[in-house]
Short mmCIF file of C-alpha atoms in Angstrom, two decimals:
data_model
loop_
_atom_site.label_atom_id
_atom_site.label_comp_id
_atom_site.label_asym_id
_atom_site.label_seq_id
_atom_site.Cartn_x
_atom_site.Cartn_y
_atom_site.Cartn_z
CA MET A 1 50.22 99.35 -70.87
CA ARG A 2 49.82 99.12 -74.58
CA ALA A 3 52.56 100.24 -76.93
CA THR A 4 52.64 101.15 -80.68
CA PRO A 5 54.83 99.35 -83.23
CA LEU A 6 57.12 102.38 -83.10
CA LYS A 7 57.99 102.18 -79.40
CA ASP A 8 61.55 100.94 -80.01
CA ARG A 9 62.17 103.77 -82.31
CA HIS A 10 61.01 106.26 -79.75
CA ALA A 11 63.20 104.71 -77.03
CA ALA A 12 66.23 104.75 -79.37
CA ALA A 13 65.56 108.47 -79.95
CA LYS A 14 65.69 108.93 -76.17
CA ALA A 15 61.98 109.82 -75.79
CA ARG A 16 60.49 110.25 -72.38
CA PHE A 17 57.36 108.18 -72.15
CA VAL A 18 54.03 108.87 -70.49
CA ASP A 19 50.98 106.81 -69.80
CA PHE A 20 48.36 108.30 -72.17
CA PHE A 21 45.06 106.55 -71.24
CA GLY A 22 46.72 103.21 -71.04
CA TRP A 23 49.20 103.74 -73.96
CA GLU A 24 52.90 104.10 -73.45
CA MET A 25 53.54 107.16 -75.66
CA PRO A 26 56.43 109.56 -76.24
CA VAL A 27 55.70 112.86 -74.43
CA GLN A 28 58.95 114.52 -75.59
CA TYR A 29 62.27 113.86 -77.37
CA ALA A 30 64.42 116.93 -77.83
CA GLY A 31 62.21 119.16 -75.60
CA ILE A 32 58.63 120.43 -76.02
CA LEU A 33 59.67 123.95 -77.10
CA ALA A 34 62.16 122.78 -79.67
CA GLU A 35 59.63 120.28 -81.02
CA THR A 36 56.89 122.91 -81.30
CA SER A 37 59.06 125.31 -83.22
CA CYS A 38 60.39 122.40 -85.43
CA VAL A 39 56.75 121.82 -86.62
CA ARG A 40 56.00 125.54 -87.09
CA GLY A 41 59.23 126.17 -88.90
CA HIS A 42 60.17 122.95 -90.60
CA VAL A 43 58.49 119.56 -90.30
CA GLY A 44 57.81 117.02 -87.63
CA LEU A 45 56.74 113.34 -87.45
CA PHE A 46 54.06 111.98 -85.12
CA ASP A 47 53.24 108.44 -84.05
CA LEU A 48 49.47 108.31 -83.80
CA CYS A 49 49.00 104.53 -83.91
CA HIS A 50 47.17 104.74 -80.58
CA MET A 51 44.27 106.64 -82.17
CA GLY A 52 41.21 104.66 -83.37
CA ARG A 53 40.23 103.98 -86.95
CA LEU A 54 36.81 102.59 -88.06
CA VAL A 55 35.92 101.60 -91.61
CA LEU A 56 32.23 101.49 -92.51
CA THR A 57 31.13 99.37 -95.47
CA GLY A 58 27.95 97.96 -96.91
CA PRO A 59 25.15 99.52 -98.98
CA ASP A 60 23.77 101.73 -96.15
CA ARG A 61 27.13 102.83 -94.79
CA GLU A 62 26.63 106.52 -95.73
CA ALA A 63 23.15 106.49 -94.22
CA LEU A 64 24.61 105.17 -91.01
CA VAL A 65 27.31 107.83 -91.00
CA ASP A 66 24.70 110.52 -91.55
CA ARG A 67 22.80 109.10 -88.59
CA VAL A 68 25.76 109.19 -86.11
CA PHE A 69 27.89 112.09 -87.35
CA SER A 70 26.91 115.62 -86.44
CA GLY A 71 28.39 117.36 -89.46
CA ARG A 72 26.92 117.83 -92.92
CA PHE A 73 27.84 114.62 -94.64
CA GLN A 74 25.42 114.26 -97.64
CA THR A 75 27.07 117.08 -99.52
CA LEU A 76 30.64 115.93 -98.66
CA LYS A 77 32.42 114.95 -101.85
CA HIS A 78 34.24 111.65 -102.26
CA GLY A 79 37.90 112.10 -101.35
CA ARG A 80 37.11 114.81 -98.76
CA ALA A 81 37.22 114.78 -94.97
CA LYS A 82 35.06 116.58 -92.39
CA TYR A 83 35.29 117.26 -88.66
CA GLY A 84 32.37 116.68 -86.33
CA PHE A 85 30.99 114.81 -83.36
CA LEU A 86 29.34 111.57 -82.27
CA LEU A 87 26.54 112.90 -80.03
CA ASN A 88 24.48 111.12 -77.46
CA GLU A 89 20.68 111.57 -77.41
CA ASP A 90 21.13 114.61 -75.18
CA GLY A 91 23.42 116.30 -77.68
CA TYR A 92 26.61 115.90 -75.66
CA PRO A 93 29.72 114.47 -77.47
CA ILE A 94 30.72 110.90 -77.10
CA ASP A 95 33.86 111.72 -79.20
CA ASP A 96 35.08 114.13 -81.82
CA VAL A 97 35.98 112.56 -85.11
CA LEU A 98 37.21 113.07 -88.67
CA VAL A 99 35.08 111.39 -91.34
CA TYR A 100 36.66 110.53 -94.67
CA ARG A 101 34.24 109.87 -97.43
CA ASP A 102 35.67 107.31 -99.92
CA THR A 103 33.95 105.75 -102.91
CA GLU A 104 33.60 102.20 -101.41
CA ALA A 105 33.81 102.95 -97.69
CA VAL A 106 33.72 105.65 -95.06
CA HIS A 107 36.78 106.01 -92.81
CA ILE A 108 36.31 107.46 -89.34
CA VAL A 109 39.24 108.52 -87.11
CA ILE A 110 38.36 108.46 -83.42
CA ASN A 111 40.30 109.26 -80.25
CA ALA A 112 42.37 106.66 -78.37
CA THR A 113 39.86 107.12 -75.58
CA GLY A 114 37.01 106.27 -77.91
CA ARG A 115 38.26 102.97 -79.03
CA GLY A 116 36.49 101.13 -76.18
CA LYS A 117 33.13 102.70 -76.73
CA ASP A 118 32.71 104.35 -80.17
CA PRO A 119 32.50 101.12 -82.30
CA ASP A 120 29.78 99.64 -80.09
CA TRP A 121 27.85 102.84 -80.03
CA VAL A 122 27.94 103.28 -83.83
CA ASN A 123 26.78 99.67 -84.18
CA ALA A 124 23.93 100.17 -81.72
CA GLN A 125 22.57 103.07 -83.97
CA LYS A 126 22.37 100.77 -87.03
CA GLY A 127 18.75 99.71 -86.68
CA ASP A 128 17.65 98.16 -90.01
CA LEU A 129 20.62 99.72 -92.02
CA ASP A 130 22.75 97.35 -93.86
CA ALA A 131 26.28 98.41 -92.93
CA THR A 132 29.35 96.91 -91.32
CA VAL A 133 31.57 98.67 -88.78
CA THR A 134 35.09 97.35 -88.76
CA ASP A 135 37.62 98.50 -86.13
CA VAL A 136 40.98 98.51 -87.95
CA SER A 137 42.86 100.27 -85.15
CA ASP A 138 44.93 97.28 -84.33
CA ASP A 139 45.81 96.42 -87.95
CA GLN A 140 46.72 99.94 -89.25
CA ALA A 141 49.55 102.31 -88.45
CA MET A 142 48.72 105.98 -88.24
CA ILE A 143 51.54 108.47 -88.72
CA ALA A 144 51.26 112.30 -89.15
CA LEU A 145 53.78 114.52 -90.97
CA GLN A 146 53.08 118.15 -90.04
CA GLY A 147 54.79 121.47 -90.88
CA PRO A 148 55.56 123.58 -93.96
CA GLY A 149 58.05 120.96 -95.35
CA SER A 150 55.53 118.11 -95.18
CA GLU A 151 54.72 117.93 -98.90
CA HIS A 152 58.36 117.96 -99.87
CA VAL A 153 59.21 115.17 -97.42
CA LEU A 154 56.37 112.92 -98.40
CA GLN A 155 56.58 113.53 -102.10
CA ALA A 156 59.95 111.83 -102.33
CA LEU A 157 58.45 108.56 -101.11
CA CYS A 158 54.99 108.73 -102.65
CA GLY A 159 53.49 107.69 -105.99
CA ALA A 160 50.83 110.39 -106.19
CA ASP A 161 51.25 114.00 -107.08
CA LEU A 162 50.69 115.62 -103.64
CA SER A 163 50.13 119.11 -104.99
CA GLN A 164 46.74 117.76 -106.20
CA VAL A 165 45.64 116.79 -102.71
CA ARG A 166 43.92 119.82 -101.19
CA TYR A 167 43.43 120.68 -97.50
CA TYR A 168 41.02 118.18 -96.02
CA GLY A 169 41.29 116.08 -99.18
CA PHE A 170 42.70 112.53 -99.31
CA THR A 171 43.70 109.87 -101.77
CA THR A 172 45.12 106.38 -101.88
CA ALA A 173 48.65 105.94 -103.18
CA PRO A 174 51.77 103.94 -102.56
CA VAL A 175 54.21 105.24 -99.87
CA CYS A 176 57.46 103.31 -99.85
CA GLY A 177 55.65 101.00 -102.18
CA HIS A 178 52.85 100.22 -99.61
CA GLU A 179 49.26 101.16 -100.26
CA THR A 180 48.39 104.10 -97.98
CA LEU A 181 45.47 106.32 -97.41
CA LEU A 182 46.99 109.75 -97.16
CA ALA A 183 45.02 112.80 -96.12
CA ARG A 184 45.94 116.48 -95.94
CA THR A 185 44.68 116.78 -92.35
CA GLY A 186 46.22 117.27 -88.94
CA TYR A 187 46.09 118.56 -85.46
CA THR A 188 48.69 121.28 -85.46
CA GLY A 189 47.50 124.17 -87.61
CA GLU A 190 50.17 123.55 -90.15
CA ASP A 191 50.11 122.07 -93.56
CA GLY A 192 50.67 118.32 -93.38
CA PHE A 193 49.41 114.76 -93.99
CA GLU A 194 48.10 111.86 -91.94
CA LEU A 195 49.01 108.48 -93.28
CA PHE A 196 47.07 105.16 -92.72
CA PHE A 197 48.63 101.87 -93.78
CA ASP A 198 49.27 98.29 -92.72
CA LYS A 199 51.08 98.38 -89.46
CA ALA A 200 53.58 95.73 -90.63
CA HIS A 201 55.37 98.59 -92.45
CA ALA A 202 55.20 101.10 -89.57
CA VAL A 203 58.94 101.13 -88.85
CA GLU A 204 59.92 101.20 -92.40
CA VAL A 205 57.78 104.12 -93.30
CA TRP A 206 58.75 105.96 -90.11
CA ASP A 207 62.48 105.53 -90.87
CA ALA A 208 62.01 106.51 -94.53
CA LEU A 209 60.17 109.74 -93.60
CA LEU A 210 62.91 110.70 -91.03
CA ASP A 211 65.44 110.01 -93.74
CA SER A 212 63.61 112.00 -96.37
CA GLY A 213 63.29 114.95 -94.05
CA ARG A 214 66.85 115.13 -92.84
CA SER A 215 67.78 118.09 -94.95
CA LEU A 216 64.75 119.88 -93.49
CA GLU A 217 65.87 119.00 -89.99
CA ILE A 218 62.79 116.81 -89.37
CA GLN A 219 62.25 115.66 -85.75
CA PRO A 220 59.96 113.15 -84.08
CA ILE A 221 57.35 115.04 -82.00
CA GLY A 222 55.88 113.91 -78.82
CA LEU A 223 52.51 114.41 -77.19
CA GLY A 224 53.68 117.50 -75.24
CA ALA A 225 54.40 119.58 -78.30
CA ARG A 226 51.32 118.12 -80.03
CA ASP A 227 49.17 119.50 -77.24
CA ILE A 228 50.62 122.96 -77.49
CA LEU A 229 50.43 123.00 -81.35
CA ARG A 230 46.78 122.02 -81.31
CA LEU A 231 45.96 124.52 -78.48
CA GLU A 232 47.68 127.39 -80.44
CA ALA A 233 45.70 126.37 -83.49
CA GLY A 234 42.41 126.49 -81.56
CA MET A 235 41.72 122.80 -81.85
CA PRO A 236 39.87 120.94 -79.07
CA LEU A 237 40.91 117.88 -77.11
CA TYR A 238 38.22 115.49 -76.31
CA GLY A 239 37.89 115.14 -72.60
CA GLN A 240 38.89 118.80 -71.99
CA GLU A 241 37.20 121.30 -74.29
CA ILE A 242 34.39 118.91 -75.01
CA ASN A 243 33.26 115.95 -72.98
CA PRO A 244 29.93 114.40 -71.86
CA GLU A 245 29.21 117.56 -69.88
CA ILE A 246 30.49 120.29 -72.34
CA ASP A 247 28.65 120.47 -75.61
CA PRO A 248 30.00 121.74 -78.94
CA VAL A 249 27.89 124.94 -78.79
CA GLU A 250 29.37 125.87 -75.46
CA ALA A 251 32.85 124.95 -76.72
CA ASP A 252 32.37 127.30 -79.76
CA LEU A 253 32.60 124.29 -82.13
CA SER A 254 29.21 124.74 -83.81
CA PHE A 255 30.95 124.56 -87.12
CA GLY A 256 31.05 120.78 -86.57
CA VAL A 257 27.29 120.47 -86.42
CA ASP A 258 24.63 120.68 -89.08
CA PHE A 259 21.69 121.83 -86.96
CA THR A 260 19.20 121.05 -89.68
CA LYS A 261 19.82 117.30 -89.39
CA ASP A 262 16.87 116.03 -87.32
CA HIS A 263 17.67 112.45 -88.20
CA THR A 264 21.11 112.63 -86.54
CA VAL A 265 21.31 111.44 -83.00
CA GLY A 266 21.68 114.35 -80.54
CA VAL A 267 21.29 117.17 -83.04
CA PRO A 268 17.66 118.14 -82.11
CA ALA A 269 18.64 118.34 -78.35
CA LEU A 270 21.74 120.35 -79.15
CA ARG A 271 19.74 122.69 -81.36
CA ALA A 272 17.29 123.39 -78.57
CA ARG A 273 20.07 124.45 -76.24
CA LYS A 274 21.63 126.59 -78.98
CA GLU A 275 18.45 128.42 -79.50
CA ALA A 276 17.94 128.96 -75.82
CA GLY A 277 21.49 130.39 -75.73
CA PRO A 278 24.28 128.72 -73.94
CA LYS A 279 24.96 129.77 -70.28
CA ARG A 280 28.64 129.01 -70.59
CA VAL A 281 31.03 129.91 -73.45
CA ALA A 282 34.56 129.03 -74.41
CA VAL A 283 37.07 131.95 -74.52
CA SER A 284 40.73 132.20 -75.43
CA LEU A 285 42.98 133.78 -72.80
CA ALA A 286 46.53 135.01 -72.96
CA ALA A 287 49.08 136.49 -70.52
CA GLN A 288 52.60 137.73 -70.78
CA GLY A 289 54.64 135.25 -68.78
CA GLY A 290 54.25 134.51 -65.16
CA ARG A 291 52.12 131.63 -63.77
CA VAL A 292 50.69 129.17 -66.30
CA ALA A 293 46.91 128.52 -66.02
CA ARG A 294 46.46 124.83 -66.66
CA ALA A 295 43.48 122.61 -67.10
CA GLY A 296 41.26 122.82 -63.96
CA CYS A 297 42.43 126.21 -62.89
CA PRO A 298 39.60 128.36 -61.64
CA ILE A 299 38.74 131.56 -63.58
CA VAL A 300 37.26 134.52 -61.67
CA THR A 301 36.13 138.00 -62.52
CA GLU A 302 37.85 141.26 -61.43
CA SER A 303 35.58 141.33 -58.40
CA GLY A 304 36.54 137.73 -57.54
CA GLU A 305 33.25 136.08 -58.60
CA ALA A 306 33.62 132.58 -59.98
CA SER A 307 33.33 132.50 -63.69
CA GLY A 308 34.52 129.22 -64.95
CA VAL A 309 37.60 126.95 -65.43
CA VAL A 310 40.45 126.35 -67.73
CA THR A 311 39.91 123.46 -70.04
CA SER A 312 43.49 123.49 -71.53
CA GLY A 313 46.41 125.77 -70.87
CA GLY A 314 50.06 126.01 -71.46
CA VAL A 315 53.01 127.97 -72.69
CA SER A 316 52.96 129.09 -76.36
CA PRO A 317 56.41 129.41 -77.77
CA THR A 318 54.98 130.63 -81.07
CA LEU A 319 53.24 133.58 -79.36
CA GLY A 320 55.66 134.00 -76.52
CA LYS A 321 52.77 134.04 -74.14
CA ASN A 322 50.88 131.74 -71.71
CA ILE A 323 47.62 130.75 -73.28
CA ALA A 324 44.50 128.99 -72.18
CA ARG A 325 41.04 127.96 -73.35
CA ALA A 326 38.44 128.40 -70.60
CA LEU A 327 34.74 127.69 -70.25
CA VAL A 328 33.25 130.73 -68.55
CA ARG A 329 29.85 132.31 -67.79
CA ALA A 330 28.34 133.75 -70.95
CA GLU A 331 28.03 137.17 -69.40
CA ASP A 332 31.80 137.33 -68.94
CA ARG A 333 32.68 136.73 -72.60
CA ASP A 334 33.31 140.52 -73.14
CA ALA A 335 34.89 141.21 -69.83
CA GLY A 336 38.22 141.99 -71.52
CA THR A 337 40.26 140.65 -68.65
CA LEU A 338 39.59 137.52 -66.51
CA TYR A 339 41.76 136.17 -63.75
CA ALA A 340 43.34 132.76 -63.27
CA GLU A 341 43.36 131.85 -59.59
CA ILE A 342 46.62 130.10 -58.72
CA ARG A 343 47.97 129.47 -55.25
CA GLY A 344 45.55 131.97 -53.69
CA LYS A 345 46.50 134.76 -56.12
CA GLN A 346 44.66 136.17 -59.12
CA HIS A 347 46.60 136.47 -62.30
CA PRO A 348 45.15 138.59 -65.14
CA MET A 349 44.54 137.04 -68.50
CA GLU A 350 43.31 138.99 -71.55
CA ILE A 351 40.49 137.66 -73.58
CA VAL A 352 41.95 137.34 -77.12
CA PRO A 353 40.51 136.32 -80.51
CA SER A 354 40.51 132.56 -81.49
CA PRO A 355 42.58 130.81 -82.69
CA PHE A 356 45.77 132.00 -81.04
CA TYR A 357 47.72 131.06 -84.19
CA LYS A 358 46.91 130.91 -87.88
CA ARG A 359 49.53 129.82 -90.28
CA PRO A 360 50.70 132.29 -92.96
CA ARG A 361 49.35 131.19 -96.40
CA MET T 1 80.52 111.24 -61.36
CA SER T 2 78.33 113.88 -60.00
CA ASP T 3 78.90 117.60 -59.10
CA ARG T 4 76.34 117.55 -56.39
CA PRO T 5 77.65 119.12 -53.17
CA THR T 6 78.33 116.75 -50.30
CA GLU T 7 77.59 119.24 -47.55
CA LEU T 8 73.82 119.64 -48.48
CA LYS T 9 70.95 117.62 -47.27
CA TYR T 10 68.46 116.21 -49.79
CA SER T 11 64.83 115.23 -49.75
CA THR T 12 63.05 112.32 -51.52
CA THR T 13 61.20 114.89 -53.55
CA HIS T 14 64.45 116.39 -54.98
CA GLU T 15 64.84 119.49 -52.94
CA TRP T 16 68.22 120.43 -51.29
CA VAL T 17 68.85 122.52 -48.16
CA ARG T 18 72.05 124.09 -46.92
CA ILE T 19 71.89 124.75 -43.21
CA GLU T 20 74.29 127.26 -41.69
CA GLY T 21 73.56 128.14 -38.12
CA ASP T 22 69.90 129.14 -37.95
CA GLU T 23 69.78 130.09 -41.64
CA ALA T 24 68.80 127.70 -44.45
CA THR T 25 69.03 128.00 -48.19
CA VAL T 26 66.59 125.93 -50.25
CA GLY T 27 66.73 124.78 -53.89
CA ILE T 28 65.86 121.96 -56.22
CA THR T 29 68.35 119.38 -57.58
CA ASP T 30 69.71 118.98 -61.12
CA PHE T 31 67.50 115.85 -61.36
CA ALA T 32 64.32 117.88 -60.65
CA VAL T 33 65.32 120.55 -63.14
CA GLU T 34 66.05 117.95 -65.83
CA HIS T 35 62.71 116.22 -65.14
CA LEU T 36 60.69 119.44 -65.46
CA GLY T 37 62.19 120.24 -68.83
CA ASP T 38 61.91 123.78 -70.31
CA LEU T 39 61.40 126.15 -67.42
CA VAL T 40 59.26 129.28 -67.80
CA PHE T 41 58.56 130.79 -64.29
CA VAL T 42 59.34 130.43 -60.70
CA ASP T 43 56.73 131.45 -58.09
CA LEU T 44 58.61 132.34 -54.92
CA PRO T 45 57.27 132.95 -51.41
CA ASP T 46 56.93 136.41 -49.87
CA VAL T 47 59.75 137.53 -47.64
CA GLY T 48 58.43 137.44 -44.08
CA ALA T 49 56.02 134.57 -44.87
CA SER T 50 56.15 131.52 -42.63
CA ILE T 51 56.53 128.12 -44.22
CA ASP T 52 56.15 124.74 -42.47
CA VAL T 53 58.12 121.63 -43.25
CA ASP T 54 56.76 119.88 -46.27
CA GLU T 55 54.52 122.87 -47.17
CA THR T 56 54.76 124.16 -50.73
CA GLY T 57 57.50 126.80 -50.46
CA ALA T 58 57.74 127.67 -54.22
CA GLU T 59 56.39 126.39 -57.47
CA VAL T 60 58.52 125.99 -60.57
CA GLU T 61 56.59 126.30 -63.87
CA SER T 62 57.80 124.34 -66.89
CA VAL T 63 56.31 124.03 -70.33
CA LYS T 64 55.17 120.50 -69.33
CA ALA T 65 54.03 120.83 -65.74
CA VAL T 66 54.34 122.76 -62.49
CA GLY T 67 56.70 121.44 -59.88
CA GLU T 68 55.85 122.00 -56.25
CA VAL T 69 58.83 122.57 -53.87
CA HIS T 70 58.08 120.80 -50.63
CA SER T 71 60.05 122.76 -48.14
CA PRO T 72 62.64 120.61 -46.41
CA VAL T 73 62.84 123.12 -43.57
CA GLY T 74 60.31 125.33 -41.77
CA GLY T 75 60.68 128.95 -40.71
CA GLU T 76 60.35 132.58 -41.68
CA VAL T 77 61.46 133.54 -45.17
CA THR T 78 64.29 136.01 -45.07
CA ALA T 79 65.21 136.25 -48.81
CA VAL T 80 64.09 135.01 -52.20
CA ASN T 81 66.07 134.68 -55.43
CA GLU T 82 63.90 137.29 -57.27
CA GLY T 83 65.83 137.20 -60.48
CA LEU T 84 64.50 133.68 -61.23
CA ALA T 85 61.06 135.03 -62.03
CA ASP T 86 62.51 136.61 -65.22
CA ASP T 87 65.40 134.32 -65.91
CA GLN T 88 65.26 130.65 -64.90
CA GLY T 89 68.73 129.99 -66.47
CA PRO T 90 70.55 129.66 -63.16
CA LEU T 91 68.24 126.79 -62.19
CA ALA T 92 69.60 124.75 -65.08
CA SER T 93 73.20 126.05 -65.15
CA ASP T 94 73.85 126.15 -61.40
CA PRO T 95 71.00 124.48 -59.44
CA PHE T 96 73.03 124.19 -56.22
CA GLY T 97 74.47 127.76 -56.34
CA GLU T 98 73.04 130.63 -58.34
CA GLY T 99 69.80 128.74 -58.70
CA TRP T 100 68.82 128.78 -55.06
CA LEU T 101 65.15 129.59 -54.39
CA TYR T 102 64.71 131.01 -50.94
CA LYS T 103 66.41 131.43 -47.52
CA LEU T 104 64.68 131.18 -44.22
CA LYS T 105 65.39 131.53 -40.55
CA VAL T 106 65.00 127.84 -39.44
CA SER T 107 62.60 126.76 -36.83
CA ASP T 108 62.09 123.22 -37.89
CA VAL T 109 63.87 120.63 -40.06
CA SER T 110 62.31 117.63 -41.82
CA ASP T 111 63.37 114.36 -40.18
CA ALA T 112 63.43 112.61 -43.61
CA LEU T 113 66.47 114.33 -45.11
CA MET T 114 69.27 112.35 -46.67
CA ASP T 115 72.92 112.83 -47.27
CA LEU T 116 74.28 112.74 -50.83
CA ASP T 117 75.02 109.08 -50.85
CA ALA T 118 71.51 108.09 -49.84
CA TYR T 119 69.94 110.62 -52.39
CA GLU T 120 72.10 109.20 -55.17
CA THR T 121 71.13 105.71 -54.26
CA GLN T 122 67.51 106.82 -54.56
CA LEU T 123 68.15 108.45 -57.96
CA GLU T 124 69.60 105.20 -59.27
CA SER T 125 66.37 103.32 -58.46
CA GLU T 126 64.22 106.08 -60.01
CA SER T 127 66.08 106.82 -63.24
CA VAL T 128 64.88 104.97 -66.33
#
């Protein structure tokens, strides 16, 4: 199994580890519930070194991004980030990504599971474009600071005025004296930052952030809480909400696609399916306690007809409910109540608005 | 070192059973509870239901995962610890007492049960 430069820090903090697609990652430290509320109420620190980072350079780098990235890129300003997909020819996602448009380069953050395939796929779309795709995943550290106290904790270590960095904006500035790309992005639904820097400094920056956040009761956060935080915030996990068989229209993620981009791989095919109307749709489900409908759990209608399947499910400490995203038949989207089938019994779940959680602003 | 009762029998999958005459009480060990983490629900069998050895007798939901209780004994369920559905506290505070899951009239006993010494030897090899 592969490990990040911060593994010893996690072990010292008594983390419980899990095999996350070949990476030995912390799933929890203090406990999933405590960590979730720490991020919602204070601030938490995440080791994301396992995720993939690509840097595109060369004169045609932006044309290449526009060819492979489903979102509207041409109008994206320098210093801004955007969410979208790498689609295959059939309009199904190969990965979901964040694209950061810098003046001299474009940075793309991909999933850990995309590291083996995304760089080759992007290169294969180059054709006659003059651009270079560099996989910096093994050279860079990636750490996220998430929660309402994030700006305060990071500002103490950072040479830039963070109040000038807007949501989905980024800049380059020293953190602990080391050049860092810092972006006001994240995967929790809270305010926060994601930091990209030379991995030689990973332990130093990690320790400094924990130290800076001590008065705000900062904690390291494992993948268990991260999964709940992103599910509460309505954010998809590649492989579950979207995968090579579930497209962004079905998953209710059309905001990540510019359907007018005929020159982007997969967009025409996806547009055709959108116009025909998807046969399956994603819904948010909630129940008060009881059994927890987890990924793979069948969803049926009141009369017991098969409707679909849970793509992600868990316990939401923020809402005090059990929550799930499910992909169901389009005709059931207004059913009001659907049923999770667990151990031969049907457990009612209410269809609720998405996302489950929005932070107060 | 441990407060685990010596009179119980233990399974490799961290259930315990107390057999008194033809009645058995089934629960899960402190190790299982600790491993599951934050508990949120316990799905118990119906009184009167018949459970075979190694069949899923109950399921314990935690934030992280669902834990299946592989029944160390078979028989007809005579009582369940209904309060656990609303309050899982006893599972963490007193897993071998107030945290019991169900009782049954024994008709069959797993032949793979261990005494406490053997169970704790297994735990030593499992713990990280």
